[in-house]
């Protein structure tokens, strides 16, 4: 996958799929992931998805699904996490494990026993079209359709302008 040490990567419009030692590892980094699919990654002794230590991670418009390890998708140690307009679903054993801090999550679909606090968050099956074959588009009737915000930086102006419906999916 990706290893980032004391850097500020911007990772966008890509797919990080089927890595056997986890998808992303950040240490001392300020990383932004935008329009990224992180799927079907695994780690026998670690984190299947994103592992971050002493970092600031922003996840915007992402799909994180079917990852597995000791922690399914996100493990944070002394890390700030912001999640916006993202789907985190079907990761094993759990989606987010924190050693400190509280993530800022909004307009996202997160699977789990409890609903994460934050405006617009849901905990409903996103109804992917064909995830077994890498198609993570949404079926008609998905609760994620028109469920995001177009104002991704919170300044009151739409940053996403190319969408159909009442709001981005």
PDB file of N, CA and C in Angstrom, residues 44-119:
ATOM      1  N   UNK A  44      -2.327  -9.541   8.646  1.00  0.00           N
ATOM      2  CA  UNK A  44      -2.432 -10.627   9.614  1.00  0.00           C
ATOM      3  C   UNK A  44      -2.213 -10.138  11.043  1.00  0.00           C
ATOM      4  N   UNK A  45      -1.289  -9.193  11.245  1.00  0.00           N
ATOM      5  CA  UNK A  45      -0.967  -8.728  12.593  1.00  0.00           C
ATOM      6  C   UNK A  45      -1.181  -7.235  12.794  1.00  0.00           C
ATOM      7  N   UNK A  46      -1.849  -6.566  11.877  1.00  0.00           N
ATOM      8  CA  UNK A  46      -1.995  -5.121  11.990  1.00  0.00           C
ATOM      9  C   UNK A  46      -3.338  -4.633  11.514  1.00  0.00           C
ATOM     10  N   UNK A  47      -3.309  -3.497  10.833  1.00  0.00           N
ATOM     11  CA  UNK A  47      -4.519  -2.816  10.385  1.00  0.00           C
ATOM     12  C   UNK A  47      -4.713  -3.065   8.893  1.00  0.00           C
ATOM     13  N   UNK A  48      -5.899  -3.489   8.511  1.00  0.00           N
ATOM     14  CA  UNK A  48      -6.178  -3.743   7.109  1.00  0.00           C
ATOM     15  C   UNK A  48      -6.247  -2.482   6.277  1.00  0.00           C
ATOM     16  N   UNK A  49      -6.759  -1.397   6.851  1.00  0.00           N
ATOM     17  CA  UNK A  49      -6.958  -0.166   6.098  1.00  0.00           C
ATOM     18  C   UNK A  49      -5.926   0.898   6.379  1.00  0.00           C
ATOM     19  N   UNK A  50      -6.219   1.798   7.309  1.00  0.00           N
ATOM     20  CA  UNK A  50      -5.350   2.940   7.596  1.00  0.00           C
ATOM     21  C   UNK A  50      -4.844   2.856   9.031  1.00  0.00           C
ATOM     22  N   UNK A  51      -3.550   2.899   9.187  1.00  0.00           N
ATOM     23  CA  UNK A  51      -2.919   2.947  10.500  1.00  0.00           C
ATOM     24  C   UNK A  51      -2.179   4.284  10.578  1.00  0.00           C
ATOM     25  N   UNK A  52      -2.441   5.061  11.630  1.00  0.00           N
ATOM     26  CA  UNK A  52      -1.833   6.389  11.734  1.00  0.00           C
ATOM     27  C   UNK A  52      -1.340   6.643  13.152  1.00  0.00           C
ATOM     28  N   UNK A  53      -0.120   7.173  13.251  1.00  0.00           N
ATOM     29  CA  UNK A  53       0.492   7.524  14.529  1.00  0.00           C
ATOM     30  C   UNK A  53       1.016   8.956  14.428  1.00  0.00           C
ATOM     31  N   UNK A  54       0.666   9.793  15.391  1.00  0.00           N
ATOM     32  CA  UNK A  54       1.127  11.187  15.443  1.00  0.00           C
ATOM     33  C   UNK A  54       0.888  11.906  14.109  1.00  0.00           C
ATOM     34  N   UNK A  55      -0.332  11.781  13.586  1.00  0.00           N
ATOM     35  CA  UNK A  55      -0.650  12.337  12.273  1.00  0.00           C
ATOM     36  C   UNK A  55      -1.965  13.089  12.304  1.00  0.00           C
ATOM     37  N   UNK A  56      -2.266  13.757  11.223  1.00  0.00           N
ATOM     38  CA  UNK A  56      -3.567  14.365  10.987  1.00  0.00           C
ATOM     39  C   UNK A  56      -4.043  13.819   9.648  1.00  0.00           C
ATOM     40  N   UNK A  57      -5.166  13.115   9.670  1.00  0.00           N
ATOM     41  CA  UNK A  57      -5.675  12.451   8.477  1.00  0.00           C
ATOM     42  C   UNK A  57      -7.044  13.030   8.127  1.00  0.00           C
ATOM     43  N   UNK A  58      -7.212  13.432   6.869  1.00  0.00           N
ATOM     44  CA  UNK A  58      -8.505  13.906   6.363  1.00  0.00           C
ATOM     45  C   UNK A  58      -8.979  12.941   5.282  1.00  0.00           C
ATOM     46  N   UNK A  59     -10.151  12.362   5.500  1.00  0.00           N
ATOM     47  CA  UNK A  59     -10.757  11.455   4.536  1.00  0.00           C
ATOM     48  C   UNK A  59     -11.997  12.144   3.981  1.00  0.00           C
ATOM     49  N   UNK A  60     -11.977  12.485   2.691  1.00  0.00           N
ATOM     50  CA  UNK A  60     -13.072  13.210   2.074  1.00  0.00           C
ATOM     51  C   UNK A  60     -13.512  12.457   0.824  1.00  0.00           C
ATOM     52  N   UNK A  61     -14.797  12.133   0.742  1.00  0.00           N
ATOM     53  CA  UNK A  61     -15.368  11.473  -0.443  1.00  0.00           C
ATOM     54  C   UNK A  61     -14.737  10.118  -0.719  1.00  0.00           C
ATOM     55  N   UNK A  62     -14.574   9.297   0.308  1.00  0.00           N
ATOM     56  CA  UNK A  62     -13.908   8.006   0.156  1.00  0.00           C
ATOM     57  C   UNK A  62     -14.842   6.838   0.420  1.00  0.00           C
ATOM     58  N   UNK A  63     -14.447   5.672  -0.075  1.00  0.00           N
ATOM     59  CA  UNK A  63     -15.116   4.415   0.236  1.00  0.00           C
ATOM     60  C   UNK A  63     -14.078   3.476   0.820  1.00  0.00           C
ATOM     61  N   UNK A  64     -14.331   3.014   2.049  1.00  0.00           N
ATOM     62  CA  UNK A  64     -13.425   2.102   2.739  1.00  0.00           C
ATOM     63  C   UNK A  64     -14.241   0.867   3.111  1.00  0.00           C
ATOM     64  N   UNK A  65     -13.967  -0.247   2.446  1.00  0.00           N
ATOM     65  CA  UNK A  65     -14.815  -1.421   2.641  1.00  0.00           C
ATOM     66  C   UNK A  65     -14.043  -2.730   2.502  1.00  0.00           C
ATOM     67  N   UNK A  66     -14.529  -3.741   3.187  1.00  0.00           N
ATOM     68  CA  UNK A  66     -14.008  -5.111   3.083  1.00  0.00           C
ATOM     69  C   UNK A  66     -12.536  -5.240   3.440  1.00  0.00           C
ATOM     70  N   UNK A  67     -12.060  -4.446   4.393  1.00  0.00           N
ATOM     71  CA  UNK A  67     -10.687  -4.533   4.875  1.00  0.00           C
ATOM     72  C   UNK A  67     -10.670  -5.353   6.165  1.00  0.00           C
ATOM     73  N   UNK A  68      -9.585  -6.078   6.408  1.00  0.00           N
ATOM     74  CA  UNK A  68      -9.534  -6.912   7.610  1.00  0.00           C
ATOM     75  C   UNK A  68      -8.131  -6.949   8.195  1.00  0.00           C
ATOM     76  N   UNK A  69      -8.091  -7.158   9.493  1.00  0.00           N
ATOM     77  CA  UNK A  69      -6.837  -7.261  10.230  1.00  0.00           C
ATOM     78  C   UNK A  69      -7.156  -7.293  11.711  1.00  0.00           C
ATOM     79  N   UNK A  70      -6.171  -6.994  12.555  1.00  0.00           N
ATOM     80  CA  UNK A  70      -6.476  -6.846  13.984  1.00  0.00           C
ATOM     81  C   UNK A  70      -7.476  -5.712  14.170  1.00  0.00           C
ATOM     82  N   UNK A  71      -7.357  -4.678  13.326  1.00  0.00           N
ATOM     83  CA  UNK A  71      -8.335  -3.601  13.214  1.00  0.00           C
ATOM     84  C   UNK A  71      -8.720  -3.566  11.746  1.00  0.00           C
ATOM     85  N   UNK A  72     -10.009  -3.458  11.460  1.00  0.00           N
ATOM     86  CA  UNK A  72     -10.449  -3.513  10.081  1.00  0.00           C
ATOM     87  C   UNK A  72     -10.013  -2.346   9.228  1.00  0.00           C
ATOM     88  N   UNK A  73     -10.242  -1.105   9.682  1.00  0.00           N
ATOM     89  CA  UNK A  73      -9.992  -0.009   8.774  1.00  0.00           C
ATOM     90  C   UNK A  73      -9.113   1.098   9.333  1.00  0.00           C
ATOM     91  N   UNK A  74      -9.402   1.657  10.487  1.00  0.00           N
ATOM     92  CA  UNK A  74      -8.649   2.818  10.947  1.00  0.00           C
ATOM     93  C   UNK A  74      -8.204   2.617  12.385  1.00  0.00           C
ATOM     94  N   UNK A  75      -6.903   2.708  12.615  1.00  0.00           N
ATOM     95  CA  UNK A  75      -6.342   2.666  13.954  1.00  0.00           C
ATOM     96  C   UNK A  75      -5.560   3.955  14.161  1.00  0.00           C
ATOM     97  N   UNK A  76      -5.880   4.657  15.223  1.00  0.00           N
ATOM     98  CA  UNK A  76      -5.267   5.958  15.453  1.00  0.00           C
ATOM     99  C   UNK A  76      -4.588   6.018  16.813  1.00  0.00           C
ATOM    100  N   UNK A  77      -3.355   6.470  16.812  1.00  0.00           N
ATOM    101  CA  UNK A  77      -2.641   6.726  18.054  1.00  0.00           C
ATOM    102  C   UNK A  77      -2.130   8.158  17.992  1.00  0.00           C
ATOM    103  N   UNK A  78      -2.631   9.005  18.904  1.00  0.00           N
ATOM    104  CA  UNK A  78      -2.259  10.418  18.926  1.00  0.00           C
ATOM    105  C   UNK A  78      -2.412  11.056  17.547  1.00  0.00           C
ATOM    106  N   UNK A  79      -3.547  10.815  16.929  1.00  0.00           N
ATOM    107  CA  UNK A  79      -3.820  11.291  15.578  1.00  0.00           C
ATOM    108  C   UNK A  79      -5.172  11.977  15.523  1.00  0.00           C
ATOM    109  N   UNK A  80      -5.242  13.065  14.775  1.00  0.00           N
ATOM    110  CA  UNK A  80      -6.504  13.748  14.517  1.00  0.00           C
ATOM    111  C   UNK A  80      -7.085  13.188  13.234  1.00  0.00           C
ATOM    112  N   UNK A  81      -8.385  12.905  13.249  1.00  0.00           N
ATOM    113  CA  UNK A  81      -9.047  12.321  12.090  1.00  0.00           C
ATOM    114  C   UNK A  81     -10.293  13.118  11.752  1.00  0.00           C
ATOM    115  N   UNK A  82     -10.414  13.457  10.472  1.00  0.00           N
ATOM    116  CA  UNK A  82     -11.620  14.087   9.959  1.00  0.00           C
ATOM    117  C   UNK A  82     -12.143  13.220   8.821  1.00  0.00           C
ATOM    118  N   UNK A  83     -13.423  12.870   8.898  1.00  0.00           N
ATOM    119  CA  UNK A  83     -14.061  12.076   7.848  1.00  0.00           C
ATOM    120  C   UNK A  83     -15.277  12.854   7.357  1.00  0.00           C
ATOM    121  N   UNK A  84     -15.379  13.028   6.035  1.00  0.00           N
ATOM    122  CA  UNK A  84     -16.490  13.764   5.436  1.00  0.00           C
ATOM    123  C   UNK A  84     -16.921  13.050   4.155  1.00  0.00           C
ATOM    124  N   UNK A  85     -18.226  12.925   3.965  1.00  0.00           N
ATOM    125  CA  UNK A  85     -18.776  12.369   2.720  1.00  0.00           C
ATOM    126  C   UNK A  85     -18.165  11.012   2.374  1.00  0.00           C
ATOM    127  N   UNK A  86     -18.061  10.133   3.339  1.00  0.00           N
ATOM    128  CA  UNK A  86     -17.401   8.849   3.098  1.00  0.00           C
ATOM    129  C   UNK A  86     -18.259   7.677   3.539  1.00  0.00           C
ATOM    130  N   UNK A  87     -17.956   6.514   2.980  1.00  0.00           N
ATOM    131  CA  UNK A  87     -18.613   5.267   3.371  1.00  0.00           C
ATOM    132  C   UNK A  87     -17.549   4.358   3.977  1.00  0.00           C
ATOM    133  N   UNK A  88     -17.805   3.916   5.209  1.00  0.00           N
ATOM    134  CA  UNK A  88     -16.916   2.969   5.887  1.00  0.00           C
ATOM    135  C   UNK A  88     -17.793   1.784   6.272  1.00  0.00           C
ATOM    136  N   UNK A  89     -17.635   0.684   5.529  1.00  0.00           N
ATOM    137  CA  UNK A  89     -18.607  -0.394   5.643  1.00  0.00           C
ATOM    138  C   UNK A  89     -17.956  -1.756   5.445  1.00  0.00           C
ATOM    139  N   UNK A  90     -18.408  -2.732   6.216  1.00  0.00           N
ATOM    140  CA  UNK A  90     -18.040  -4.144   6.071  1.00  0.00           C
ATOM    141  C   UNK A  90     -16.548  -4.402   6.273  1.00  0.00           C
ATOM    142  N   UNK A  91     -15.973  -3.742   7.262  1.00  0.00           N
ATOM    143  CA  UNK A  91     -14.581  -3.973   7.635  1.00  0.00           C
ATOM    144  C   UNK A  91     -14.553  -4.874   8.864  1.00  0.00           C
ATOM    145  N   UNK A  92     -13.552  -5.732   8.960  1.00  0.00           N
ATOM    146  CA  UNK A  92     -13.512  -6.716  10.036  1.00  0.00           C
ATOM    147  C   UNK A  92     -12.223  -6.543  10.819  1.00  0.00           C
ATOM    148  N   UNK A  93     -12.224  -6.476  12.144  1.00  0.00           N
ATOM    149  CA  UNK A  93     -13.354  -6.684  13.030  1.00  0.00           C
ATOM    150  C   UNK A  93     -14.145  -5.411  13.349  1.00  0.00           C
ATOM    151  N   UNK A  94     -13.552  -4.249  13.239  1.00  0.00           N
ATOM    152  CA  UNK A  94     -14.265  -3.018  13.562  1.00  0.00           C
ATOM    153  C   UNK A  94     -13.794  -1.927  12.618  1.00  0.00           C
ATOM    154  N   UNK A  95     -14.554  -0.858  12.550  1.00  0.00           N
ATOM    155  CA  UNK A  95     -14.179   0.191  11.608  1.00  0.00           C
ATOM    156  C   UNK A  95     -13.125   1.142  12.146  1.00  0.00           C
ATOM    157  N   UNK A  96     -13.305   1.659  13.341  1.00  0.00           N
ATOM    158  CA  UNK A  96     -12.384   2.675  13.852  1.00  0.00           C
ATOM    159  C   UNK A  96     -11.967   2.308  15.271  1.00  0.00           C
ATOM    160  N   UNK A  97     -10.656   2.313  15.518  1.00  0.00           N
ATOM    161  CA  UNK A  97     -10.127   2.078  16.857  1.00  0.00           C
ATOM    162  C   UNK A  97      -9.272   3.278  17.229  1.00  0.00           C
ATOM    163  N   UNK A  98      -9.593   3.883  18.360  1.00  0.00           N
ATOM    164  CA  UNK A  98      -8.882   5.083  18.791  1.00  0.00           C
ATOM    165  C   UNK A  98      -8.117   4.808  20.073  1.00  0.00           C
ATOM    166  N   UNK A  99      -6.895   5.328  20.142  1.00  0.00           N
ATOM    167  CA  UNK A  99      -6.196   5.270  21.419  1.00  0.00           C
ATOM    168  C   UNK A  99      -6.321   6.605  22.142  1.00  0.00           C
ATOM    169  N   UNK A 100      -6.668   7.652  21.393  1.00  0.00           N
ATOM    170  CA  UNK A 100      -6.885   8.962  21.996  1.00  0.00           C
ATOM    171  C   UNK A 100      -7.639   9.838  20.999  1.00  0.00           C
ATOM    172  N   UNK A 101      -8.311  10.849  21.517  1.00  0.00           N
ATOM    173  CA  UNK A 101      -9.004  11.802  20.669  1.00  0.00           C
ATOM    174  C   UNK A 101     -10.332  11.294  20.151  1.00  0.00           C
ATOM    175  N   UNK A 102     -11.090  12.212  19.601  1.00  0.00           N
ATOM    176  CA  UNK A 102     -12.392  11.916  19.027  1.00  0.00           C
ATOM    177  C   UNK A 102     -12.388  12.412  17.589  1.00  0.00           C
ATOM    178  N   UNK A 103     -12.702  11.547  16.642  1.00  0.00           N
ATOM    179  CA  UNK A 103     -12.696  11.985  15.249  1.00  0.00           C
ATOM    180  C   UNK A 103     -13.850  12.947  14.969  1.00  0.00           C
ATOM    181  N   UNK A 104     -13.656  13.789  13.976  1.00  0.00           N
ATOM    182  CA  UNK A 104     -14.721  14.665  13.493  1.00  0.00           C
ATOM    183  C   UNK A 104     -15.280  13.990  12.253  1.00  0.00           C
ATOM    184  N   UNK A 105     -16.529  13.539  12.341  1.00  0.00           N
ATOM    185  CA  UNK A 105     -17.139  12.786  11.250  1.00  0.00           C
ATOM    186  C   UNK A 105     -18.474  13.428  10.907  1.00  0.00           C
ATOM    187  N   UNK A 106     -18.696  13.682   9.617  1.00  0.00           N
ATOM    188  CA  UNK A 106     -19.996  14.201   9.189  1.00  0.00           C
ATOM    189  C   UNK A 106     -20.335  13.718   7.785  1.00  0.00           C
ATOM    190  N   UNK A 107     -21.632  13.650   7.524  1.00  0.00           N
ATOM    191  CA  UNK A 107     -22.178  13.226   6.234  1.00  0.00           C
ATOM    192  C   UNK A 107     -21.544  11.934   5.730  1.00  0.00           C
ATOM    193  N   UNK A 108     -21.442  10.968   6.622  1.00  0.00           N
ATOM    194  CA  UNK A 108     -20.804   9.705   6.270  1.00  0.00           C
ATOM    195  C   UNK A 108     -21.661   8.529   6.715  1.00  0.00           C
ATOM    196  N   UNK A 109     -21.467   7.404   6.066  1.00  0.00           N
ATOM    197  CA  UNK A 109     -22.158   6.160   6.394  1.00  0.00           C
ATOM    198  C   UNK A 109     -21.132   5.235   7.040  1.00  0.00           C
ATOM    199  N   UNK A 110     -21.294   5.004   8.344  1.00  0.00           N
ATOM    200  CA  UNK A 110     -20.339   4.206   9.105  1.00  0.00           C
ATOM    201  C   UNK A 110     -21.052   3.045   9.776  1.00  0.00           C
ATOM    202  N   UNK A 111     -20.629   1.848   9.447  1.00  0.00           N
ATOM    203  CA  UNK A 111     -21.201   0.661  10.050  1.00  0.00           C
ATOM    204  C   UNK A 111     -20.681   0.505  11.466  1.00  0.00           C
ATOM    205  N   UNK A 112     -21.551   0.108  12.367  1.00  0.00           N
ATOM    206  CA  UNK A 112     -21.128  -0.142  13.734  1.00  0.00           C
ATOM    207  C   UNK A 112     -22.309  -0.280  14.662  1.00  0.00           C
ATOM    208  N   UNK A 113     -22.012  -0.623  15.915  1.00  0.00           N
ATOM    209  CA  UNK A 113     -23.068  -0.811  16.898  1.00  0.00           C
ATOM    210  C   UNK A 113     -23.736   0.498  17.298  1.00  0.00           C
ATOM    211  N   UNK A 114     -23.010   1.590  17.173  1.00  0.00           N
ATOM    212  CA  UNK A 114     -23.566   2.889  17.534  1.00  0.00           C
ATOM    213  C   UNK A 114     -23.351   3.871  16.395  1.00  0.00           C
ATOM    214  N   UNK A 115     -24.194   4.871  16.331  1.00  0.00           N
ATOM    215  CA  UNK A 115     -24.060   5.903  15.315  1.00  0.00           C
ATOM    216  C   UNK A 115     -23.034   6.919  15.790  1.00  0.00           C
ATOM    217  N   UNK A 116     -21.998   7.174  14.970  1.00  0.00           N
ATOM    218  CA  UNK A 116     -20.999   8.169  15.310  1.00  0.00           C
ATOM    219  C   UNK A 116     -21.665   9.536  15.302  1.00  0.00           C
ATOM    220  N   UNK A 117     -21.366  10.347  16.308  1.00  0.00           N
ATOM    221  CA  UNK A 117     -21.922  11.694  16.371  1.00  0.00           C
ATOM    222  C   UNK A 117     -21.392  12.526  15.215  1.00  0.00           C
ATOM    223  N   UNK A 118     -22.247  13.386  14.710  1.00  0.00           N
ATOM    224  CA  UNK A 118     -21.857  14.278  13.625  1.00  0.00           C
ATOM    225  C   UNK A 118     -23.024  14.502  12.684  1.00  0.00           C
ATOM    226  N   UNK A 119     -23.091  15.664  12.122  1.00  0.00           N
ATOM    227  CA  UNK A 119     -24.188  16.031  11.243  1.00  0.00           C
ATOM    228  C   UNK A 119     -24.234  15.130  10.016  1.00  0.00           C
TER     229      UNK A 119
END
